[in-house]
């Protein structure tokens, strides 16, 4: 199935480009990952998809995939410098991932994946109780499925 292929391709790119990140044990509820599991983790969640009109003998979809990158930070009573550094590093990692996904179209055959674009980078989510920060980027992937 193409959704599996897309998730696996994104995971492969993260493994190659961002090798310090590990897949989260709990991808739908990052807060459930324990502190030891939370250092540089990622989660990929397929989201909504809409049909693109005007194509014949094939189904073309715009499908969103949420990619969340997370890390733990060291709190300090005087400053939030480490948190700031982690946020900037995650943004850099998202940019690195996006460039590769955009250029390679996930490495899947071009007849299947037509366009990869980023539609949203959410504001950082900071869990101050667990010293955990995460940023979710929503990638829109336009792909074509075989005809019905």
Short mmCIF file of N, CA and C in Angstrom, two decimals:
data_model
loop_
_atom_site.label_atom_id
_atom_site.label_comp_id
_atom_site.label_asym_id
_atom_site.label_seq_id
_atom_site.Cartn_x
_atom_site.Cartn_y
_atom_site.Cartn_z
N UNK A 1 0.83 -1.18 0.00
CA UNK A 1 0.00 0.00 0.00
C UNK A 1 0.88 1.25 0.00
N UNK A 2 0.42 2.26 -0.67
CA UNK A 2 1.26 3.44 -0.84
C UNK A 2 1.47 4.21 0.46
N UNK A 3 0.49 4.22 1.36
CA UNK A 3 0.68 4.93 2.63
C UNK A 3 1.81 4.27 3.42
N UNK A 4 1.83 2.94 3.45
CA UNK A 4 2.94 2.24 4.10
C UNK A 4 4.27 2.59 3.44
N UNK A 5 4.27 2.60 2.09
CA UNK A 5 5.49 2.94 1.37
C UNK A 5 5.99 4.33 1.73
N UNK A 6 5.05 5.28 1.83
CA UNK A 6 5.42 6.67 2.14
C UNK A 6 5.98 6.76 3.56
N UNK A 7 5.31 6.15 4.52
CA UNK A 7 5.79 6.18 5.91
C UNK A 7 7.18 5.54 5.99
N UNK A 8 7.35 4.39 5.33
CA UNK A 8 8.65 3.71 5.34
C UNK A 8 9.73 4.56 4.67
N UNK A 9 9.39 5.26 3.59
CA UNK A 9 10.35 6.12 2.90
C UNK A 9 10.76 7.30 3.78
N UNK A 10 9.80 7.91 4.46
CA UNK A 10 10.12 9.02 5.37
C UNK A 10 11.02 8.51 6.50
N UNK A 11 10.67 7.35 7.06
CA UNK A 11 11.50 6.76 8.12
C UNK A 11 12.92 6.51 7.62
N UNK A 12 13.03 6.01 6.39
CA UNK A 12 14.35 5.77 5.81
C UNK A 12 15.16 7.04 5.67
N UNK A 13 14.50 8.12 5.25
CA UNK A 13 15.20 9.41 5.12
C UNK A 13 15.65 9.93 6.48
N UNK A 14 14.79 9.79 7.49
CA UNK A 14 15.17 10.24 8.83
C UNK A 14 16.37 9.43 9.33
N UNK A 15 16.31 8.12 9.13
CA UNK A 15 17.41 7.24 9.57
C UNK A 15 18.71 7.63 8.89
N UNK A 16 18.65 7.99 7.60
CA UNK A 16 19.85 8.35 6.85
C UNK A 16 20.34 9.75 7.17
N UNK A 17 19.42 10.72 7.14
CA UNK A 17 19.81 12.12 7.29
C UNK A 17 19.97 12.56 8.74
N UNK A 18 19.19 11.97 9.62
CA UNK A 18 19.17 12.38 11.03
C UNK A 18 19.38 11.14 11.91
N UNK A 19 20.54 10.50 11.81
CA UNK A 19 20.74 9.21 12.47
C UNK A 19 20.67 9.24 13.99
N UNK A 20 20.77 10.41 14.59
CA UNK A 20 20.68 10.48 16.06
C UNK A 20 19.24 10.34 16.55
N UNK A 21 18.26 10.44 15.65
CA UNK A 21 16.85 10.29 16.03
C UNK A 21 16.45 8.82 16.00
N UNK A 22 15.64 8.43 16.95
CA UNK A 22 15.09 7.08 17.03
C UNK A 22 13.57 7.17 16.97
N UNK A 23 12.95 6.15 16.45
CA UNK A 23 11.48 6.13 16.36
C UNK A 23 10.88 6.06 17.76
N UNK A 24 9.89 6.89 18.01
CA UNK A 24 9.22 6.92 19.30
C UNK A 24 8.49 5.60 19.53
N UNK A 25 8.52 5.12 20.76
CA UNK A 25 7.78 3.91 21.10
C UNK A 25 6.28 4.15 20.98
N UNK A 26 5.86 5.35 21.34
CA UNK A 26 4.46 5.75 21.23
C UNK A 26 4.37 6.93 20.28
N UNK A 27 3.96 6.69 19.04
CA UNK A 27 3.95 7.76 18.05
C UNK A 27 2.70 8.62 18.12
N UNK A 28 1.60 8.09 18.65
CA UNK A 28 0.37 8.86 18.73
C UNK A 28 0.23 9.63 20.03
N UNK A 29 1.06 9.33 21.01
CA UNK A 29 1.02 10.02 22.29
C UNK A 29 2.46 10.12 22.80
N UNK A 30 3.16 11.13 22.34
CA UNK A 30 4.58 11.27 22.67
C UNK A 30 4.84 11.39 24.17
N UNK A 31 3.87 11.90 24.90
CA UNK A 31 4.04 12.06 26.35
C UNK A 31 4.19 10.70 27.04
N UNK A 32 3.74 9.63 26.42
CA UNK A 32 3.85 8.30 27.02
C UNK A 32 5.26 7.73 26.93
N UNK A 33 6.11 8.31 26.11
CA UNK A 33 7.49 7.84 26.03
C UNK A 33 8.21 8.26 27.30
N UNK A 34 8.93 7.33 27.90
CA UNK A 34 9.62 7.71 29.13
C UNK A 34 10.82 8.59 28.82
N UNK A 35 11.36 9.19 29.84
CA UNK A 35 12.43 10.17 29.66
C UNK A 35 13.63 9.60 28.91
N UNK A 36 14.01 8.37 29.20
CA UNK A 36 15.14 7.76 28.51
C UNK A 36 14.83 7.57 27.03
N UNK A 37 13.55 7.30 26.71
CA UNK A 37 13.15 7.09 25.32
C UNK A 37 12.96 8.40 24.57
N UNK A 38 12.95 9.52 25.25
CA UNK A 38 12.55 10.79 24.64
C UNK A 38 13.70 11.60 24.05
N UNK A 39 14.93 11.18 24.22
CA UNK A 39 16.04 11.94 23.66
C UNK A 39 16.07 11.71 22.16
N UNK A 40 15.83 12.76 21.40
CA UNK A 40 15.86 12.75 19.94
C UNK A 40 15.01 11.60 19.37
N UNK A 41 13.71 11.79 19.42
CA UNK A 41 12.80 10.81 18.86
C UNK A 41 11.98 11.45 17.74
N UNK A 42 11.41 10.58 16.90
CA UNK A 42 10.52 11.06 15.84
C UNK A 42 9.27 10.21 15.79
N UNK A 43 8.24 10.79 15.22
CA UNK A 43 6.98 10.09 15.00
C UNK A 43 6.43 10.52 13.64
N UNK A 44 5.88 9.58 12.91
CA UNK A 44 5.26 9.85 11.62
C UNK A 44 3.82 9.36 11.69
N UNK A 45 2.89 10.27 11.44
CA UNK A 45 1.47 9.92 11.53
C UNK A 45 0.77 10.35 10.24
N UNK A 46 0.22 9.39 9.48
CA UNK A 46 -0.58 9.76 8.32
C UNK A 46 -1.81 10.54 8.79
N UNK A 47 -2.16 11.58 8.08
CA UNK A 47 -3.27 12.44 8.46
C UNK A 47 -4.30 12.42 7.34
N UNK A 48 -5.02 13.50 7.17
CA UNK A 48 -6.11 13.56 6.22
C UNK A 48 -5.61 13.54 4.77
N UNK A 49 -6.51 13.10 3.89
CA UNK A 49 -6.21 13.08 2.45
C UNK A 49 -7.44 13.58 1.71
N UNK A 50 -7.21 14.30 0.60
CA UNK A 50 -8.31 14.76 -0.23
C UNK A 50 -8.03 14.39 -1.68
N UNK A 51 -9.10 14.15 -2.39
CA UNK A 51 -8.99 13.77 -3.79
C UNK A 51 -8.71 14.99 -4.65
N UNK A 52 -7.89 14.80 -5.68
CA UNK A 52 -7.60 15.85 -6.65
C UNK A 52 -8.45 15.56 -7.88
N UNK A 53 -9.26 16.52 -8.28
CA UNK A 53 -10.14 16.30 -9.43
C UNK A 53 -9.39 16.49 -10.74
N UNK A 54 -9.98 15.93 -11.79
CA UNK A 54 -9.44 16.16 -13.12
C UNK A 54 -8.54 15.07 -13.63
N UNK A 55 -8.37 14.00 -12.88
CA UNK A 55 -7.55 12.91 -13.37
C UNK A 55 -8.46 11.75 -13.77
N UNK A 56 -8.06 11.06 -14.83
CA UNK A 56 -8.85 9.93 -15.32
C UNK A 56 -8.04 8.64 -15.18
N UNK A 57 -8.73 7.57 -14.91
CA UNK A 57 -8.15 6.23 -14.80
C UNK A 57 -7.10 6.13 -13.69
N UNK A 58 -7.10 7.07 -12.79
CA UNK A 58 -6.21 7.01 -11.63
C UNK A 58 -6.81 7.88 -10.53
N UNK A 59 -6.49 7.52 -9.32
CA UNK A 59 -6.92 8.31 -8.17
C UNK A 59 -5.71 9.12 -7.72
N UNK A 60 -5.87 10.43 -7.68
CA UNK A 60 -4.78 11.30 -7.23
C UNK A 60 -5.20 11.92 -5.91
N UNK A 61 -4.34 11.80 -4.90
CA UNK A 61 -4.66 12.32 -3.57
C UNK A 61 -3.60 13.31 -3.10
N UNK A 62 -4.06 14.31 -2.37
CA UNK A 62 -3.19 15.17 -1.57
C UNK A 62 -3.30 14.63 -0.15
N UNK A 63 -2.23 14.05 0.35
CA UNK A 63 -2.28 13.37 1.64
C UNK A 63 -1.28 14.03 2.59
N UNK A 64 -1.75 14.41 3.77
CA UNK A 64 -0.88 15.03 4.77
C UNK A 64 -0.28 13.97 5.68
N UNK A 65 0.99 14.15 5.98
CA UNK A 65 1.71 13.30 6.92
C UNK A 65 2.37 14.21 7.94
N UNK A 66 2.11 13.95 9.21
CA UNK A 66 2.71 14.74 10.29
C UNK A 66 3.99 14.06 10.75
N UNK A 67 5.08 14.81 10.70
CA UNK A 67 6.38 14.32 11.16
C UNK A 67 6.76 15.17 12.36
N UNK A 68 6.89 14.51 13.51
CA UNK A 68 7.23 15.22 14.74
C UNK A 68 8.64 14.83 15.16
N UNK A 69 9.47 15.84 15.37
CA UNK A 69 10.81 15.64 15.91
C UNK A 69 10.83 16.20 17.33
N UNK A 70 11.42 15.45 18.24
CA UNK A 70 11.41 15.84 19.65
C UNK A 70 12.78 15.62 20.29
N UNK A 71 12.99 16.35 21.37
CA UNK A 71 14.23 16.18 22.12
C UNK A 71 13.98 16.64 23.56
N UNK A 72 14.88 16.25 24.44
CA UNK A 72 14.81 16.74 25.82
C UNK A 72 15.82 17.88 25.97
N UNK A 73 15.55 18.75 26.91
CA UNK A 73 16.44 19.88 27.15
C UNK A 73 16.78 19.95 28.64
N UNK A 74 17.86 20.66 28.94
CA UNK A 74 18.29 20.82 30.33
C UNK A 74 17.73 22.13 30.86
N UNK A 75 16.88 22.06 31.85
CA UNK A 75 16.33 23.30 32.40
C UNK A 75 17.37 24.05 33.23
N UNK A 76 17.19 25.35 33.25
CA UNK A 76 18.06 26.19 34.06
C UNK A 76 17.18 27.27 34.69
N UNK A 77 17.48 27.60 35.92
CA UNK A 77 16.70 28.62 36.60
C UNK A 77 16.95 30.02 36.06
N UNK A 78 18.09 30.21 35.40
CA UNK A 78 18.48 31.55 34.95
C UNK A 78 18.11 31.85 33.50
N UNK A 79 18.05 30.81 32.67
CA UNK A 79 17.87 31.05 31.24
C UNK A 79 17.27 29.81 30.57
N UNK A 80 16.71 30.00 29.41
CA UNK A 80 16.19 28.85 28.66
C UNK A 80 17.04 28.61 27.40
N UNK A 81 18.33 28.88 27.52
CA UNK A 81 19.24 28.77 26.38
C UNK A 81 19.24 27.38 25.77
N UNK A 82 19.27 26.34 26.60
CA UNK A 82 19.30 24.97 26.05
C UNK A 82 18.01 24.67 25.30
N UNK A 83 16.88 25.13 25.82
CA UNK A 83 15.61 24.96 25.10
C UNK A 83 15.65 25.69 23.77
N UNK A 84 16.13 26.91 23.76
CA UNK A 84 16.25 27.67 22.50
C UNK A 84 17.12 26.92 21.51
N UNK A 85 18.24 26.40 21.98
CA UNK A 85 19.15 25.65 21.10
C UNK A 85 18.48 24.41 20.53
N UNK A 86 17.73 23.70 21.35
CA UNK A 86 17.03 22.49 20.88
C UNK A 86 15.98 22.84 19.83
N UNK A 87 15.24 23.93 20.05
CA UNK A 87 14.22 24.35 19.08
C UNK A 87 14.86 24.69 17.74
N UNK A 88 15.95 25.45 17.77
CA UNK A 88 16.64 25.80 16.53
C UNK A 88 17.21 24.57 15.84
N UNK A 89 17.74 23.63 16.61
CA UNK A 89 18.29 22.40 16.03
C UNK A 89 17.18 21.58 15.37
N UNK A 90 16.03 21.50 16.01
CA UNK A 90 14.91 20.74 15.42
C UNK A 90 14.45 21.41 14.13
N UNK A 91 14.37 22.74 14.12
CA UNK A 91 14.00 23.44 12.88
C UNK A 91 15.01 23.15 11.76
N UNK A 92 16.28 23.13 12.09
CA UNK A 92 17.31 22.81 11.10
C UNK A 92 17.12 21.38 10.58
N UNK A 93 16.81 20.46 11.47
CA UNK A 93 16.59 19.07 11.07
C UNK A 93 15.36 18.94 10.18
N UNK A 94 14.31 19.68 10.47
CA UNK A 94 13.11 19.66 9.61
C UNK A 94 13.46 20.18 8.23
N UNK A 95 14.23 21.25 8.17
CA UNK A 95 14.64 21.81 6.88
C UNK A 95 15.48 20.80 6.09
N UNK A 96 16.40 20.13 6.76
CA UNK A 96 17.22 19.11 6.10
C UNK A 96 16.35 18.00 5.53
N UNK A 97 15.40 17.54 6.32
CA UNK A 97 14.50 16.47 5.87
C UNK A 97 13.65 16.93 4.70
N UNK A 98 13.11 18.14 4.79
CA UNK A 98 12.25 18.66 3.73
C UNK A 98 12.99 18.76 2.39
N UNK A 99 14.20 19.29 2.44
CA UNK A 99 14.97 19.43 1.19
C UNK A 99 15.12 18.09 0.49
N UNK A 100 15.45 17.06 1.26
CA UNK A 100 15.66 15.74 0.67
C UNK A 100 14.34 15.14 0.16
N UNK A 101 13.28 15.26 0.96
CA UNK A 101 11.98 14.72 0.53
C UNK A 101 11.49 15.43 -0.72
N UNK A 102 11.67 16.74 -0.77
CA UNK A 102 11.23 17.53 -1.92
C UNK A 102 12.00 17.13 -3.18
N UNK A 103 13.31 17.02 -3.05
CA UNK A 103 14.15 16.73 -4.22
C UNK A 103 13.99 15.30 -4.71
N UNK A 104 13.90 14.35 -3.80
CA UNK A 104 13.85 12.94 -4.19
C UNK A 104 12.45 12.39 -4.31
N UNK A 105 11.46 13.16 -3.87
CA UNK A 105 10.08 12.67 -3.85
C UNK A 105 10.01 11.31 -3.17
N UNK A 106 10.67 11.22 -2.05
CA UNK A 106 10.70 10.04 -1.19
C UNK A 106 11.46 8.87 -1.78
N UNK A 107 12.07 9.06 -2.94
CA UNK A 107 12.77 7.95 -3.56
C UNK A 107 11.84 6.91 -4.16
N UNK A 108 10.55 7.20 -4.16
CA UNK A 108 9.58 6.29 -4.77
C UNK A 108 9.44 6.66 -6.24
N UNK A 109 8.95 5.78 -7.06
CA UNK A 109 8.81 6.09 -8.49
C UNK A 109 8.00 7.37 -8.71
N UNK A 110 8.47 8.21 -9.60
CA UNK A 110 7.83 9.52 -9.80
C UNK A 110 6.40 9.41 -10.31
N UNK A 111 6.02 8.30 -10.89
CA UNK A 111 4.63 8.16 -11.34
C UNK A 111 3.69 7.98 -10.16
N UNK A 112 4.24 7.63 -9.01
CA UNK A 112 3.39 7.44 -7.83
C UNK A 112 3.38 8.69 -6.96
N UNK A 113 4.56 9.23 -6.64
CA UNK A 113 4.63 10.44 -5.82
C UNK A 113 4.93 11.60 -6.76
N UNK A 114 3.98 12.52 -6.84
CA UNK A 114 4.09 13.62 -7.79
C UNK A 114 4.77 14.84 -7.18
N UNK A 115 4.38 15.20 -5.97
CA UNK A 115 4.89 16.42 -5.33
C UNK A 115 4.99 16.18 -3.82
N UNK A 116 6.05 16.69 -3.22
CA UNK A 116 6.17 16.72 -1.76
C UNK A 116 6.37 18.18 -1.37
N UNK A 117 5.50 18.66 -0.49
CA UNK A 117 5.65 20.04 -0.03
C UNK A 117 5.33 20.10 1.45
N UNK A 118 5.88 21.11 2.09
CA UNK A 118 5.59 21.30 3.51
C UNK A 118 4.48 22.34 3.60
N UNK A 119 3.46 22.02 4.36
CA UNK A 119 2.33 22.96 4.44
C UNK A 119 2.25 23.66 5.78
N UNK A 120 2.95 23.11 6.78
CA UNK A 120 2.88 23.75 8.09
C UNK A 120 4.02 23.24 8.96
N UNK A 121 4.61 24.15 9.68
CA UNK A 121 5.52 23.80 10.76
C UNK A 121 4.92 24.43 12.01
N UNK A 122 4.47 23.59 12.91
CA UNK A 122 3.78 24.07 14.10
C UNK A 122 4.76 24.75 15.05
N UNK A 123 4.20 25.55 15.93
CA UNK A 123 5.01 26.16 16.98
C UNK A 123 5.55 25.05 17.89
N UNK A 124 6.69 25.27 18.50
CA UNK A 124 7.23 24.25 19.41
C UNK A 124 6.25 23.96 20.55
N UNK A 125 6.12 22.68 20.87
CA UNK A 125 5.35 22.27 22.05
C UNK A 125 6.34 21.93 23.14
N UNK A 126 6.22 22.61 24.26
CA UNK A 126 7.17 22.45 25.36
C UNK A 126 6.45 21.82 26.55
N UNK A 127 6.95 20.70 26.98
CA UNK A 127 6.45 20.02 28.18
C UNK A 127 7.46 20.32 29.29
N UNK A 128 7.17 21.33 30.09
CA UNK A 128 8.11 21.77 31.11
C UNK A 128 8.23 20.79 32.26
N UNK A 129 7.20 19.96 32.48
CA UNK A 129 7.28 18.96 33.54
C UNK A 129 8.32 17.89 33.22
N UNK A 130 8.45 17.56 31.94
CA UNK A 130 9.36 16.50 31.52
C UNK A 130 10.57 17.01 30.72
N UNK A 131 10.69 18.36 30.60
CA UNK A 131 11.80 18.98 29.86
C UNK A 131 11.90 18.42 28.44
N UNK A 132 10.79 18.46 27.76
CA UNK A 132 10.63 17.81 26.46
C UNK A 132 10.08 18.85 25.47
N UNK A 133 10.70 18.94 24.30
CA UNK A 133 10.22 19.87 23.28
C UNK A 133 10.02 19.11 21.97
N UNK A 134 8.95 19.43 21.26
CA UNK A 134 8.69 18.78 19.98
C UNK A 134 8.12 19.79 18.99
N UNK A 135 8.41 19.54 17.73
CA UNK A 135 7.88 20.36 16.64
C UNK A 135 7.35 19.41 15.57
N UNK A 136 6.14 19.70 15.11
CA UNK A 136 5.50 18.88 14.08
C UNK A 136 5.48 19.64 12.77
N UNK A 137 5.97 18.98 11.73
CA UNK A 137 5.89 19.51 10.37
C UNK A 137 4.88 18.67 9.61
N UNK A 138 3.98 19.34 8.92
CA UNK A 138 2.99 18.64 8.10
C UNK A 138 3.43 18.69 6.66
N UNK A 139 3.69 17.52 6.10
CA UNK A 139 4.08 17.39 4.70
C UNK A 139 2.87 16.97 3.89
N UNK A 140 2.63 17.67 2.79
CA UNK A 140 1.57 17.27 1.87
C UNK A 140 2.25 16.52 0.73
N UNK A 141 1.80 15.30 0.51
CA UNK A 141 2.36 14.45 -0.52
C UNK A 141 1.25 14.14 -1.52
N UNK A 142 1.47 14.60 -2.74
CA UNK A 142 0.51 14.32 -3.81
C UNK A 142 0.96 13.06 -4.50
N UNK A 143 0.09 12.06 -4.51
CA UNK A 143 0.45 10.79 -5.15
C UNK A 143 -0.73 10.23 -5.94
N UNK A 144 -0.39 9.37 -6.83
CA UNK A 144 -1.39 8.77 -7.71
C UNK A 144 -1.48 7.27 -7.42
N UNK A 145 -2.70 6.82 -7.23
CA UNK A 145 -2.95 5.39 -7.02
C UNK A 145 -3.49 4.78 -8.31
N UNK A 146 -3.36 3.48 -8.39
CA UNK A 146 -3.87 2.78 -9.56
C UNK A 146 -5.38 3.02 -9.68
N UNK A 147 -5.87 2.85 -10.90
CA UNK A 147 -7.29 3.08 -11.13
C UNK A 147 -8.15 2.12 -10.33
N UNK A 148 -9.39 2.54 -10.15
CA UNK A 148 -10.33 1.74 -9.36
C UNK A 148 -10.65 0.44 -10.06
#
